[in-house]
Every structure is written in C-alpha cells, then in structure tokens.
Amino acid sequence: MRAFAKILATVYALLLYGFIFLPVVVLVLFSLQATQFPIPPFTGPSTRWYAAVLADTRLTTGLLHSILVAVGSSLVAVTLGFLSAWGFARFYLPGSAFLRGLITLPLTVSYLIIGMGLLVLFNRVGIPKSLAAAGIGHVVVNLPLCFAIIYSQMGDHQINIERAARDLGASEWKVLLLVTVPVMAPAIFASFFLSMTFSWDEFVISFLLTRFETTLPVEIWNLLRSGLNPKTNAVGSLVFGVSIVLVVAFELLLFRRKQS
Amino acid sequence: MNAPLVDVRNVSHRFGQASVLHNVSLRIEAGSYTVLLGPSGSGKTTLLSILGGFVVPTEGNVFIRGEDCTAVPPAKRPTTTVFQDYALFPHMSIGKNVAFGLRMRGVDGATRAQRARSALKLVGLADAFDRRPHQLSGGQRQRVALARALVVEPAVLLLDEPLGALDLKLRRQMQDELKALQKSVGTAFVHVTHDQEEAMALADHCVVMNDGRIEDEGAPERVYSQPATRFSATFMGESTVISGTVAGSRSGIITLRTPVGDISLPGEATPGSTFSLAVRPEHLLLGEPAGSLGLGEAVVGDVVFQGSFRRVLATSKRDPGIAFLARLATGSPVASGDTVAVSCRPEHIIRLKD
C-alpha cells in the first residue's frame, strides 16, 4: 500500500514538473535542430540557428535595447524603491499604511492596463513612443516590487546602527551612503536582479510604448509573425537562459544570509 | 560655583499621551560616573536619549558645557552613546568601526588608523583591528563599541544598559573594567541600568528613578544607608518597611504607633501624621539577645542559603502583613518554623518620605 502511494507521488511529481518544464525543454531542444523546421524528428544537435540569431542585426540590436532598458529601468526602480522603503521604515508619516498600500498597488494591476494608461498619458503629454517610454513603464511595474522587497528587509535592528552613525557625527546623506545602503546591499541587489528579470522578458508594455527601436521580446514577436522557425527557438532559449541567471542571482542574494 | 558639565533643567517628556518624564533636573559633574538606576518604564532610557539628542524633550532644557543643546542633533553634540545592542557597523572591520567618528570629523586616514589602534588598545583589543564584528564575542563587541564612542573624545559618554546582554560573570568583570576605564580617561560617563548591584559598584553619583521622577540621588553609600523614599529603600537593596502614625512628639523624642508595637526615636514630627521606617536586612536581629529596639516576635518562613549568608523571611506575629527580611550568618541556628524575637538598633532605623 505504502509502495503504491510512493509510486503515485512520484508519478504526480513527474507530471507536475513535466507540465511546467516540457514547453521549455521542447523550445531548447528544437533550437538545436539542424534542419529548417522546429518539428520532430530531432535532427541536431547543431548551433546553426544560434549563429543565425547572432548574425541577425535586428535581433542583436533588440538584445542591446533590452539590456539597456532592463538595466536603466531597474536602476531607477531600485533607487526609488530603496528611498521610499527607507522613508517609510524610518520616519513617521500620517497615513503610512495607506500610502504603503498605494505604492504596492501597481503589482495587482495588469501590465496591459498600465501600458495602455501610459500610452494615453504619453500621447497627451507629448512623450513619443521610445525605449525611454518603455523604460518608464518598467519602472512603474518594478518599483512596487523593489519597494516591497527592500521594505521587508529593513528591520528595527538597523535603526540603532544608523543612530550610532548619526551619533558619531554622520550627516543624513552619509548615514544613508556609508551605513544604510551597505547594510541593505543584499536586498538592494536582489531587487535589482528581480527587476531586471521582469523587464528583460516583458512584452506588453514594450510593445505598446516603443516604435522603431524596440526590445528583444517585441522583435521575437515580429519574427513569429512570419511563421515558426528554429531561430525563434534559439533566441527564446537565449532569453530564458539570461532569465535563469538573473533569478539565481536574486535567490542567492536574498536567501543566502538566512542560512548562515 | 562652576557650572556643571551637563545641566538638565526641568525636563518633561511625553510620547503622545503617555507622560514619561516629569520635571526632571539633574547635574552631571566633569569626570564623574553617574548611574541612572530604575525599573523599566522609569524614564531612565528616555532621559539618556534626551542627553544623547535622540529625543527632544517636550519641556525643559539641556545644557552641555554651558551651551543649550536641547534641540541639537546627536551628530553635532559632544556626546557619544554605547548602545545596548552595540550597533556596530556589520560591513566594516573593527578598525573602520572605531575610526568612523574620526572619519566624519575629517581626520586623515593615517591619524585615524593610529588613534583607532590606541583606542582599541585601551579596551584590550589591540589585535582585533582587521577583524569583523561577527567574529567577536559579545564582550569583545562591547569593548569595540566603547572604543568607537571614546575615540572622538566626547564630553560625556552615554551607556544604555551596556552590560545587559552579558552573562553574570562577564558582567561583573566588565563592570570593573568600565570603572577603571572611566578613571583612566577621565570622561564623564552616564550609565543606565536596572541592576542595583551594578549601580552601587560603578557610580560616583547614583540617580534612582521611578515613574518619570528622580526619587533619590547622591553617593551610592548615602543612597543605600539613608534612602530618601520608600521606593529607593526597596529598589536600591532590600528593606523591611514598617508604616505607622506619630502618637506623640516630646523634647526631641517621637513615639510611633506601628503594627509591631510602639517605637520611640529621636526626632521631630507632627502627632497624627503618617510615617514609614525601613531597616536593611543586615541590621535586623533575629532571636539574638535583643537589640535595644524591639519589633515584636515573628515566625520564620523561608530560609535561603546564599553562599556567604542566609536570607531569612519572617512574618510578624502581631501583623501578618509585615514581612521581616533579614540577612543572617550561615552559622546562625534560626530555622524555618521557629518563633523568634525581632529587634534592631535605633541608629539603623531609616525614616522615609513616602
């Protein structure tokens, strides 16, 4: 009976992980296809489609744009998120709980709504569709996340450390730069990498807010419109690989300290 | 008369609705070791925070070296604090921790390092310069916090329950070191604690606080032998407290009516007024040839062996509400259940203000 339950549990686990990872495995597998179509039978392995991706200037430019937007928007989101977390954690504000809720609210709103809202707003204000506009959109969605992560890690035990710095003659700016930021570094880097991950494969906002210069996910979508091709698999695998690296960096930074 | 180093004048403080300090005035002399002693909630830590500049009092003023520092932020006043949790900078080496205050004052790197080294040497941690806070024990971190606060040569060093996190043996050892350190650097120390033994061992000037007020202050010997109030008699060491009314006062002798019988003492008082007396445990005599002042008979309850003495609790036969607390030699024959005569000498009776 117990053996049966164990088999059942194993089968269930296999199905579950299969369900989650099979699409990715298929994507990566057929990116190594040697022939023209990403359909069985598997004819590889071959790196020919990766070479094709790297030779395609539209894709490589999109890649650069994606990196630019991801790094830029994450830097802004982390800076603003850190400052607001610090403000909420260290100073008394009237209606603090309500304002904190308001900051994290964009997390619950769909990217489509945020993208459309920004599109309408930018139209009105006269900001043209561009990488910068998409970057602003990514700040809107990632700022709440950075705020939530950093705020959760900003405990009371750091208050006395900051007080000690002030007591020894440090100005507010020096307290922030020499004490608070270094002490909070793991949470700051973790939220930076998570923000990068989300910006990196974000499609809807970039699609709505860019025109001539655009990010990699939008370029991939353009590529897909002309039909399936192992090149889309290859570029998709590249996007996936980068995401994995960023998420692992995030997890290592945020959870490493708790184990030690 | 010279102005004191620190002069706290009529300071009151409220946190929202809660009033934590009521019209407190305190003078701290240069080179003194002041201990603020009181139970939690007595306002001692708030008073220390006001001295350090972390809290601006609702009313009153704080003068340091004659200057009004009431609203001067911590960074700009000549005080430094040793925090209860030490608050070392975890991302900096011990040397950088100690040198931080000098760095903020714009002292150059070489001088900083040299002064940080000598401050660490002062607290006996000369070889910890390149180590990190998490590599040190609690007692060592305590010393680093001390060195870090002393290296900037403050006018007053504030210590917030600095020994609270250490075990008893280490606490007694650090206590001796603190006292020696204070004498050698000559800086005024203000130390907050709820441990009366620590207070007696360290203080030149002991300030007993309760409920936002200063109950008593002075040399620890004086506060112990002649406590001003019932609170300080019971908080600074233990006492047996007996209350009564003044039955008569004639030619410098007053007669008190108490639950354990009439007591005559030298002094003046208005007949009919209420009165409290305290006797320290080491001055109560049980079962021995009676002292000159009888306090009736009592039944011995708990007898607790405490190493060098035995702590004895006895209940008065006349009024079970009165518990005598005595300290007897270990060889004394008194045992639980005995009925003994209680007495003391008139000069050991402490008159209390309620």
Coordinates of C-alpha atoms in Angstrom, one line a residue:
Chain A
M1 CA 0.0 0.0 0.0
R2 CA 2.8 2.4 1.0
A3 CA 4.8 1.4 -2.0
F4 CA 1.8 2.2 -4.2
A5 CA 1.4 5.6 -2.6
K6 CA 5.1 6.3 -3.2
I7 CA 4.7 5.4 -6.9
L8 CA 1.7 7.6 -7.1
A9 CA 3.5 10.5 -5.5
T10 CA 6.5 10.0 -7.9
V11 CA 4.2 9.9 -10.9
Y12 CA 2.4 13.0 -9.7
A13 CA 5.7 14.8 -9.3
L14 CA 6.9 13.8 -12.7
L15 CA 3.6 15.0 -14.3
L16 CA 3.8 18.3 -12.4
Y17 CA 7.4 19.1 -13.4
G18 CA 6.8 17.8 -16.9
F19 CA 3.8 20.2 -17.2
I20 CA 6.0 23.1 -16.1
F21 CA 9.2 22.3 -17.9
L22 CA 8.2 20.4 -21.1
P23 CA 7.5 23.5 -23.1
V24 CA 10.9 24.9 -22.2
V25 CA 12.6 21.6 -22.9
V26 CA 10.9 21.4 -26.3
L27 CA 11.9 25.0 -27.0
V28 CA 15.5 24.5 -26.1
L29 CA 15.7 21.1 -27.9
F30 CA 14.4 22.3 -31.2
S31 CA 16.6 25.4 -31.0
L32 CA 19.4 22.8 -31.7
Q33 CA 17.6 21.5 -34.7
A34 CA 19.8 21.1 -37.8
T35 CA 17.0 21.4 -40.4
Q36 CA 14.6 24.1 -41.4
F37 CA 11.6 23.3 -39.2
P38 CA 11.3 23.0 -35.4
I39 CA 9.2 19.9 -35.6
P40 CA 10.1 16.2 -34.9
P41 CA 12.1 14.3 -35.7
F42 CA 15.0 16.0 -34.0
T43 CA 17.9 16.3 -36.4
G44 CA 20.5 18.1 -34.3
P45 CA 22.3 19.0 -32.3
S46 CA 23.5 22.0 -34.2
T47 CA 24.3 25.6 -33.3
R48 CA 23.4 26.8 -36.8
W49 CA 20.3 28.7 -35.6
Y50 CA 22.2 30.4 -32.8
A51 CA 24.7 31.6 -35.3
A52 CA 21.7 32.9 -37.4
V53 CA 20.4 34.8 -34.4
L54 CA 23.7 36.4 -33.7
A55 CA 24.0 37.3 -37.4
D56 CA 20.6 39.0 -37.4
T57 CA 21.2 42.6 -36.6
R58 CA 17.5 43.3 -35.8
L59 CA 17.7 40.6 -33.1
T60 CA 21.1 41.7 -31.7
T61 CA 20.0 45.3 -31.7
G62 CA 16.8 44.3 -29.8
L63 CA 19.0 42.4 -27.4
L64 CA 21.1 45.5 -26.7
H65 CA 18.0 47.6 -26.3
S66 CA 16.5 45.0 -23.9
I67 CA 19.7 45.1 -21.8
L68 CA 19.6 49.0 -21.9
V69 CA 16.0 49.1 -20.8
A70 CA 16.4 46.4 -18.2
V71 CA 19.5 47.9 -16.6
G72 CA 18.3 51.5 -16.8
S73 CA 14.7 50.9 -15.5
S74 CA 16.0 48.6 -12.8
L75 CA 18.5 51.2 -11.5
V76 CA 15.7 53.8 -11.3
A77 CA 13.2 51.4 -9.8
V78 CA 15.7 50.2 -7.1
T79 CA 16.8 53.7 -6.2
L80 CA 13.2 55.0 -5.9
G81 CA 12.1 51.8 -4.1
F82 CA 15.0 52.0 -1.7
L83 CA 14.4 55.6 -0.8
S84 CA 10.7 55.1 -0.3
A85 CA 11.3 52.0 1.8
W86 CA 13.8 53.9 3.9
G87 CA 11.3 56.8 4.3
F88 CA 8.5 54.5 5.4
A89 CA 10.7 52.5 7.7
R90 CA 12.4 55.4 9.5
F91 CA 10.1 58.3 9.6
Y92 CA 6.6 58.8 10.9
L93 CA 4.2 59.6 8.2
P94 CA 0.5 60.3 8.6
G95 CA -1.5 57.5 6.9
S96 CA 1.7 55.4 6.5
A97 CA -0.1 52.1 6.0
F98 CA -2.4 53.5 3.4
L99 CA 0.5 55.1 1.4
R100 CA 2.4 51.9 1.6
G101 CA -0.6 50.1 0.1
L102 CA -0.8 52.7 -2.6
I103 CA 2.9 52.2 -3.6
T104 CA 2.4 48.4 -4.0
L105 CA -0.9 48.7 -5.8
P106 CA 0.6 48.5 -9.3
L107 CA 1.6 44.9 -8.5
T108 CA -2.1 44.0 -8.8
V109 CA -2.8 45.9 -12.0
S110 CA -2.3 44.0 -15.3
Y111 CA 0.6 45.1 -17.5
L112 CA -1.9 45.7 -20.3
I113 CA -3.8 48.3 -18.2
I114 CA -0.6 50.0 -17.1
G115 CA 0.7 50.0 -20.7
M116 CA -2.5 51.5 -22.1
G117 CA -2.7 54.0 -19.4
L118 CA 0.9 55.2 -20.1
L119 CA 0.2 55.2 -23.8
V120 CA -2.7 57.5 -23.4
L121 CA -0.9 59.7 -20.9
F122 CA 2.3 59.9 -23.0
N123 CA 0.2 60.8 -26.0
R124 CA -1.4 63.7 -24.1
V125 CA 1.9 65.0 -22.6
G126 CA 3.7 64.6 -25.9
I127 CA 6.3 61.9 -25.0
P128 CA 7.0 59.9 -28.1
K129 CA 7.0 56.1 -28.3
S130 CA 10.6 55.1 -27.5
L131 CA 12.8 52.9 -25.4
A132 CA 12.7 55.5 -22.7
A133 CA 8.9 55.4 -22.6
A134 CA 9.1 51.6 -22.2
G135 CA 11.7 52.1 -19.5
I136 CA 9.3 54.4 -17.6
G137 CA 6.7 51.7 -17.9
H138 CA 9.0 49.1 -16.5
V139 CA 9.8 51.4 -13.6
V140 CA 6.1 51.7 -12.9
V141 CA 5.7 47.9 -12.6
N142 CA 9.1 47.2 -10.9
L143 CA 9.2 50.0 -8.3
P144 CA 6.5 48.4 -6.1
L145 CA 8.4 45.1 -6.2
C146 CA 11.7 46.7 -5.3
F147 CA 9.9 48.7 -2.5
A148 CA 8.3 45.5 -1.1
I149 CA 11.5 43.5 -1.1
I150 CA 13.7 46.2 0.5
Y151 CA 11.0 47.3 2.9
S152 CA 10.5 43.8 4.2
Q153 CA 14.3 43.5 4.9
M154 CA 14.6 46.9 6.6
G155 CA 14.3 45.7 10.2
D156 CA 14.4 47.6 13.5
H157 CA 17.8 46.2 14.3
Q158 CA 19.3 48.6 11.7
I159 CA 17.8 51.6 13.4
N160 CA 20.4 51.6 16.2
I161 CA 23.2 51.2 13.6
E162 CA 22.0 54.3 11.8
R163 CA 21.7 56.1 15.1
A164 CA 25.2 55.1 16.0
A165 CA 26.5 56.7 12.8
R166 CA 24.5 59.8 13.4
D167 CA 25.8 59.9 17.0
L168 CA 29.3 59.8 15.7
G169 CA 28.8 62.8 13.5
A170 CA 27.5 61.5 10.2
S171 CA 25.1 63.7 8.2
E172 CA 21.9 62.1 6.9
W173 CA 23.4 61.6 3.5
K174 CA 26.5 59.9 4.9
V175 CA 24.3 57.7 7.1
L176 CA 22.5 56.6 4.0
L177 CA 25.5 56.0 1.8
L178 CA 28.0 54.7 4.3
V179 CA 25.7 52.6 6.6
T180 CA 22.2 52.0 5.3
V181 CA 23.0 51.1 1.7
P182 CA 25.9 48.8 2.6
V183 CA 23.9 47.1 5.3
M184 CA 20.9 46.7 2.9
A185 CA 23.1 45.6 0.0
P186 CA 21.8 42.0 -0.3
A187 CA 18.2 43.2 -0.5
I188 CA 19.1 46.0 -2.9
F189 CA 21.0 43.7 -5.3
A190 CA 18.3 41.1 -5.1
S191 CA 15.5 43.5 -6.0
F192 CA 17.8 44.8 -8.8
F193 CA 18.1 41.4 -10.3
L194 CA 14.5 40.5 -9.9
S195 CA 13.5 43.8 -11.6
M196 CA 16.0 43.0 -14.4
T197 CA 14.3 39.6 -14.9
F198 CA 10.9 41.2 -15.2
S199 CA 12.0 43.9 -17.5
W200 CA 14.0 41.5 -19.6
D201 CA 11.1 39.4 -20.9
E202 CA 8.4 42.0 -20.6
F203 CA 6.4 42.2 -23.8
V204 CA 3.1 44.1 -23.5
I205 CA 4.3 47.4 -22.2
S206 CA 7.3 47.4 -24.6
F207 CA 5.0 46.5 -27.5
L208 CA 2.7 49.4 -26.7
L209 CA 5.3 52.1 -25.9
T210 CA 8.0 51.5 -28.5
R211 CA 8.0 52.1 -32.2
F212 CA 11.2 52.0 -34.3
E213 CA 13.7 50.9 -31.7
T214 CA 12.3 48.1 -29.7
T215 CA 13.2 45.4 -27.2
L216 CA 14.0 41.8 -27.8
P217 CA 10.6 40.3 -26.9
V218 CA 8.9 42.6 -29.3
E219 CA 11.4 41.6 -32.0
I220 CA 10.7 38.0 -31.3
W221 CA 7.1 38.6 -31.7
N222 CA 7.8 40.2 -35.1
L223 CA 9.8 37.2 -36.0
L224 CA 7.0 34.8 -35.0
R225 CA 4.5 36.6 -37.3
S226 CA 6.4 35.2 -40.3
G227 CA 5.9 31.6 -39.0
L228 CA 7.8 29.0 -36.9
N229 CA 11.5 28.8 -37.4
P230 CA 14.3 27.3 -35.2
K231 CA 15.7 30.8 -35.0
T232 CA 12.8 31.8 -32.7
N233 CA 13.6 28.8 -30.6
A234 CA 17.2 29.8 -30.4
V235 CA 16.5 33.4 -29.4
G236 CA 13.8 32.2 -27.0
S237 CA 16.4 29.9 -25.3
L238 CA 18.8 32.8 -25.0
V239 CA 16.2 34.9 -23.3
F240 CA 15.3 32.0 -21.0
G241 CA 19.0 31.4 -20.1
V242 CA 19.5 35.0 -19.2
S243 CA 16.4 35.0 -17.0
I244 CA 17.6 31.9 -15.2
V245 CA 20.9 33.6 -14.4
L246 CA 19.2 36.7 -13.1
V247 CA 16.7 34.7 -10.9
V248 CA 19.5 32.6 -9.5
A249 CA 21.5 35.7 -8.6
F250 CA 18.4 37.1 -6.9
E251 CA 17.8 33.9 -4.9
L252 CA 21.4 33.6 -3.8
L253 CA 21.5 37.2 -2.6
L254 CA 18.2 37.2 -0.8
F255 CA 18.3 33.8 0.8
R256 CA 22.0 33.2 1.4
R257 CA 22.1 35.3 4.6
K258 CA 19.2 33.4 6.2
Q259 CA 21.0 30.1 6.1
S260 CA 24.2 31.4 7.6
Chain B
M1 CA 30.4 77.8 41.9
N2 CA 31.3 76.4 38.5
A3 CA 28.6 75.4 36.0
P4 CA 28.3 71.6 35.8
L5 CA 29.3 69.8 32.7
V6 CA 25.7 68.8 32.0
D7 CA 22.8 70.6 33.4
V8 CA 19.3 69.2 32.9
R9 CA 16.7 71.7 33.8
N10 CA 13.1 71.0 34.5
V11 CA 12.8 68.4 31.7
S12 CA 9.4 66.8 31.0
H13 CA 8.6 64.5 28.2
R14 CA 5.6 62.9 26.7
F15 CA 5.3 60.2 24.0
G16 CA 1.8 61.0 22.6
Q17 CA -0.5 60.9 25.6
A18 CA 1.9 59.0 27.8
S19 CA 4.0 61.1 30.1
V20 CA 7.4 59.5 30.7
L21 CA 9.4 62.3 32.5
H22 CA 8.1 64.8 35.0
N23 CA 10.1 67.9 35.7
V24 CA 13.4 66.2 36.0
S25 CA 16.5 68.2 36.9
L26 CA 20.0 66.7 37.0
R27 CA 23.5 68.0 37.2
I28 CA 26.4 65.9 36.0
E29 CA 29.9 66.9 37.0
A30 CA 33.0 66.6 34.8
G31 CA 34.9 63.3 35.3
S32 CA 32.1 61.7 37.3
Y33 CA 30.5 58.3 36.8
T34 CA 26.7 58.8 37.0
V35 CA 24.4 55.8 37.1
L36 CA 20.7 56.2 36.3
L37 CA 19.0 53.3 38.2
G38 CA 15.4 52.4 37.9
P39 CA 12.9 49.7 36.8
S40 CA 11.7 49.5 33.2
G41 CA 9.4 52.3 32.4
S42 CA 11.0 54.6 35.0
G43 CA 12.1 57.0 32.2
K44 CA 15.9 56.4 32.6
T45 CA 16.4 55.4 29.0
T46 CA 14.3 58.4 27.8
L47 CA 16.5 60.7 29.9
L48 CA 19.6 59.2 28.3
S49 CA 18.1 59.6 24.8
I50 CA 17.5 63.3 25.7
L51 CA 21.1 63.7 26.8
G52 CA 22.2 62.0 23.5
G53 CA 20.0 64.1 21.3
F54 CA 17.9 61.3 20.0
V55 CA 14.8 62.7 21.8
V56 CA 14.0 66.4 22.1
P57 CA 12.1 66.9 25.4
T58 CA 8.6 68.3 25.4
E59 CA 9.6 70.8 28.0
G60 CA 12.8 71.9 29.7
N61 CA 16.4 72.4 28.6
V62 CA 19.7 70.5 28.5
F63 CA 22.9 72.5 28.8
I64 CA 26.2 70.8 28.0
R65 CA 29.4 72.8 28.8
G66 CA 27.1 75.8 29.4
E67 CA 25.5 75.6 25.9
D68 CA 21.9 75.0 25.3
C69 CA 21.9 71.6 23.5
T70 CA 18.2 70.8 23.9
A71 CA 17.5 70.6 20.2
V72 CA 21.0 70.0 18.9
P73 CA 21.0 66.7 16.8
P74 CA 23.3 63.8 18.0
A75 CA 25.8 64.4 15.2
K76 CA 26.5 67.9 16.5
R77 CA 26.7 67.5 20.3
P78 CA 29.7 66.5 22.3
T79 CA 28.1 63.2 23.5
T80 CA 28.5 59.7 22.2
T81 CA 26.5 56.6 23.0
V82 CA 27.3 53.0 23.6
F83 CA 24.1 51.2 22.5
Q84 CA 22.6 48.3 24.3
D85 CA 22.9 46.1 21.2
Y86 CA 26.3 47.7 20.5
A87 CA 25.1 48.8 17.0
L88 CA 28.5 48.0 15.3
F89 CA 28.6 48.5 11.6
P90 CA 28.5 44.9 10.4
H91 CA 30.0 45.7 7.0
M92 CA 33.1 47.4 8.3
S93 CA 36.2 46.0 10.0
I94 CA 36.7 46.7 13.7
G95 CA 39.3 49.3 12.9
K96 CA 37.0 51.1 10.5
N97 CA 34.2 50.9 13.0
V98 CA 36.3 52.6 15.7
A99 CA 37.6 55.2 13.2
F100 CA 34.2 56.1 11.9
G101 CA 33.6 59.1 14.1
L102 CA 37.1 60.5 13.2
R103 CA 36.3 60.0 9.5
M104 CA 33.1 62.0 9.9
R105 CA 35.2 64.7 11.6
G106 CA 37.5 64.8 8.5
V107 CA 40.6 63.4 10.3
D108 CA 43.1 62.0 7.7
G109 CA 43.4 58.2 7.2
A110 CA 46.8 57.7 8.9
T111 CA 45.9 59.6 12.0
R112 CA 42.5 57.8 12.1
A113 CA 44.1 54.4 12.0
Q114 CA 46.6 55.3 14.6
R115 CA 44.0 56.7 17.0
A116 CA 41.7 53.8 16.4
R117 CA 44.5 51.4 17.3
S118 CA 45.3 53.2 20.5
A119 CA 41.6 53.3 21.4
L120 CA 41.4 49.5 20.8
K121 CA 44.5 49.0 22.9
L122 CA 42.8 51.0 25.7
V123 CA 40.0 48.4 25.8
G124 CA 42.3 45.5 25.5
L125 CA 41.6 44.6 21.8
A126 CA 44.7 45.8 20.2
D127 CA 44.8 42.8 17.8
A128 CA 41.2 43.0 16.6
F129 CA 41.8 45.9 14.2
D130 CA 41.3 43.9 11.0
R131 CA 38.6 41.6 12.2
R132 CA 34.9 41.9 11.6
P133 CA 32.1 42.4 14.2
H134 CA 30.6 39.0 13.7
Q135 CA 33.9 37.3 14.5
L136 CA 33.9 38.8 18.0
S137 CA 32.2 37.6 21.2
G138 CA 29.6 39.7 23.0
G139 CA 32.0 41.1 25.5
Q140 CA 34.5 42.0 22.8
R141 CA 31.9 43.8 20.7
Q142 CA 31.0 45.7 23.9
R143 CA 34.6 46.9 24.1
V144 CA 34.7 47.8 20.4
A145 CA 31.5 49.9 20.9
L146 CA 33.3 51.6 23.9
A147 CA 36.4 52.3 21.9
R148 CA 34.3 53.7 19.0
A149 CA 32.5 56.0 21.3
L150 CA 35.6 57.1 23.2
V151 CA 37.9 57.7 20.3
V152 CA 36.2 61.0 19.3
E153 CA 36.8 62.3 22.9
P154 CA 33.3 63.2 23.8
A155 CA 32.5 65.4 26.8
V156 CA 30.0 62.8 28.0
L157 CA 29.8 59.1 27.2
L158 CA 26.3 57.7 27.4
L159 CA 25.9 54.0 28.1
D160 CA 22.5 52.4 27.6
E161 CA 22.3 49.2 29.7
P162 CA 25.8 48.3 28.3
L163 CA 26.1 45.1 30.3
G164 CA 22.6 43.9 29.9
A165 CA 23.4 41.3 27.2
L166 CA 26.3 39.7 29.0
D167 CA 26.3 36.8 31.4
L168 CA 26.8 37.4 35.1
K169 CA 30.5 36.6 35.4
L170 CA 31.4 38.7 32.3
R171 CA 29.1 41.5 33.6
R172 CA 31.0 41.7 36.9
Q173 CA 34.3 41.7 35.1
M174 CA 33.2 44.4 32.5
Q175 CA 31.9 46.4 35.4
D176 CA 35.4 46.6 37.0
E177 CA 36.9 47.4 33.6
L178 CA 34.4 50.2 32.9
K179 CA 35.2 51.8 36.2
A180 CA 38.9 51.6 35.6
L181 CA 38.5 52.9 32.1
Q182 CA 36.4 55.8 33.2
K183 CA 39.0 56.7 35.8
S184 CA 41.9 56.5 33.3
V185 CA 40.2 58.5 30.5
G186 CA 38.5 61.0 32.9
T187 CA 35.5 61.4 30.6
A188 CA 32.1 61.8 32.4
F189 CA 30.1 58.5 32.0
V190 CA 26.4 58.3 32.3
H191 CA 25.2 54.7 32.6
V192 CA 21.7 53.4 32.6
T193 CA 20.9 50.2 34.4
H194 CA 18.2 48.4 36.3
D195 CA 20.7 46.3 38.3
Q196 CA 21.3 47.9 41.7
E197 CA 24.5 46.0 42.3
E198 CA 25.9 47.4 39.1
A199 CA 24.8 50.8 40.1
M200 CA 26.5 50.6 43.6
A201 CA 29.7 49.2 42.1
L202 CA 30.1 51.8 39.4
A203 CA 28.5 55.1 40.5
D204 CA 30.1 58.2 41.9
H205 CA 26.7 59.6 41.7
C206 CA 23.7 57.4 41.8
V207 CA 20.3 58.6 40.5
V208 CA 17.3 56.4 41.4
M209 CA 14.4 56.9 39.1
N210 CA 10.8 55.7 39.3
D211 CA 7.8 56.6 37.2
G212 CA 9.4 59.5 35.4
R213 CA 10.8 61.2 38.5
I214 CA 14.1 61.2 40.3
E215 CA 13.4 59.6 43.7
D216 CA 16.8 60.0 45.2
E217 CA 20.3 60.9 44.1
G218 CA 23.7 61.0 45.7
A219 CA 26.7 58.9 46.5
P220 CA 25.7 55.2 46.4
E221 CA 26.7 54.8 50.1
R222 CA 24.4 57.6 51.1
V223 CA 21.5 56.4 48.9
Y224 CA 21.9 52.9 50.4
S225 CA 22.3 53.8 54.0
Q226 CA 19.8 56.8 54.0
P227 CA 17.4 56.3 51.2
A228 CA 15.1 59.3 50.8
T229 CA 12.0 57.5 49.8
R230 CA 10.2 54.2 50.2
F231 CA 10.9 53.4 46.6
S232 CA 14.6 53.9 46.8
A233 CA 14.7 51.9 50.0
T234 CA 13.2 48.9 48.3
F235 CA 14.8 49.3 44.9
M236 CA 18.4 50.1 45.9
G237 CA 18.9 47.0 48.0
E238 CA 16.1 45.3 50.0
S239 CA 14.4 46.6 53.2
T240 CA 11.8 45.8 55.7
V241 CA 9.3 48.7 55.6
I242 CA 7.0 49.4 58.6
S243 CA 4.4 52.2 58.4
G244 CA 2.7 53.9 61.3
T245 CA 1.4 57.1 62.8
V246 CA 3.1 59.5 65.1
A247 CA 1.5 59.1 68.5
G248 CA 3.5 61.8 70.3
S249 CA 6.4 64.1 70.0
R250 CA 8.1 65.5 73.1
S251 CA 11.5 67.0 73.8
G252 CA 13.2 65.6 70.6
I253 CA 11.7 62.1 71.0
I254 CA 8.9 60.9 68.9
T255 CA 6.7 57.9 69.6
L256 CA 5.4 55.9 66.7
R257 CA 2.4 53.6 66.8
T258 CA 3.1 50.7 64.4
P259 CA 1.5 47.3 63.8
V260 CA 4.5 45.7 65.6
G261 CA 4.3 47.9 68.7
D262 CA 5.3 51.4 69.8
I263 CA 8.7 52.6 68.7
S264 CA 10.5 55.6 70.2
L265 CA 13.0 57.5 68.1
P266 CA 14.9 60.8 68.4
G267 CA 13.4 63.4 66.0
E268 CA 10.6 65.8 65.4
A269 CA 7.2 65.1 63.8
T270 CA 3.6 66.3 63.9
P271 CA 1.4 64.0 66.1
G272 CA -1.1 62.2 63.9
S273 CA 0.9 62.3 60.8
T274 CA 1.8 59.0 59.0
F275 CA 5.3 57.7 58.9
S276 CA 7.4 54.9 57.3
L277 CA 10.5 53.3 58.6
A278 CA 12.9 51.0 56.8
V279 CA 15.5 48.6 58.2
R280 CA 18.2 47.0 56.0
P281 CA 18.3 43.2 56.2
E282 CA 21.8 43.1 57.6
H283 CA 20.6 45.3 60.5
L284 CA 17.7 43.2 61.6
L285 CA 18.4 40.9 64.6
L286 CA 16.5 37.7 64.9
G287 CA 16.5 35.6 68.1
E288 CA 19.7 37.1 69.4
P289 CA 20.0 38.9 72.7
A290 CA 17.5 41.7 71.8
G291 CA 18.8 44.9 70.3
S292 CA 17.7 48.0 72.1
L293 CA 14.7 48.4 69.9
G294 CA 12.1 45.5 69.9
L295 CA 10.0 44.9 66.9
G296 CA 7.9 42.0 68.4
E297 CA 8.0 38.4 67.6
A298 CA 7.9 36.7 64.2
V299 CA 7.6 33.2 62.7
V300 CA 10.4 32.3 60.4
G301 CA 9.3 31.3 56.9
D302 CA 11.8 30.8 54.1
V303 CA 15.5 30.4 54.9
V304 CA 17.5 30.6 51.7
F305 CA 21.2 29.7 51.6
Q306 CA 23.0 32.3 49.5
G307 CA 26.6 31.3 50.0
S308 CA 28.1 33.8 52.3
F309 CA 24.9 34.4 54.2
R310 CA 21.3 33.2 54.7
R311 CA 18.4 35.2 53.6
V312 CA 15.5 34.9 56.1
L313 CA 11.9 35.9 55.7
A314 CA 9.8 36.1 58.9
T315 CA 6.2 37.1 59.4
S316 CA 5.3 39.4 62.3
K317 CA 3.0 37.6 64.9
R318 CA 1.2 40.9 65.6
D319 CA 0.5 41.8 62.0
P320 CA 1.0 39.1 59.3
G321 CA 1.1 41.9 56.7
I322 CA 4.6 42.7 57.8
A323 CA 7.4 40.6 56.4
F324 CA 10.8 41.0 58.1
L325 CA 13.7 40.4 55.7
A326 CA 17.0 39.6 57.4
R327 CA 20.4 38.5 56.4
L328 CA 22.0 36.1 58.9
A329 CA 25.4 34.4 59.2
T330 CA 25.4 30.9 57.8
G331 CA 26.1 29.5 61.3
S332 CA 23.0 31.0 62.8
P333 CA 20.7 28.4 64.4
V334 CA 17.4 30.0 63.1
A335 CA 15.3 27.5 61.1
S336 CA 12.1 27.6 59.3
G337 CA 9.1 27.5 61.7
D338 CA 10.9 29.0 64.7
T339 CA 9.4 31.8 66.6
V340 CA 12.0 34.5 67.2
A341 CA 12.2 37.9 68.8
V342 CA 13.0 40.7 66.2
S343 CA 14.9 43.8 67.1
C344 CA 17.3 46.3 65.8
R345 CA 19.4 49.3 66.9
P346 CA 17.8 52.7 66.8
E347 CA 20.6 54.2 64.6
H348 CA 19.8 51.6 61.9
I349 CA 16.3 52.8 61.5
I350 CA 15.8 54.8 58.3
R351 CA 13.0 57.4 58.2
L352 CA 11.3 57.5 54.7
K353 CA 9.4 60.1 52.9
D354 CA 6.6 58.4 51.1

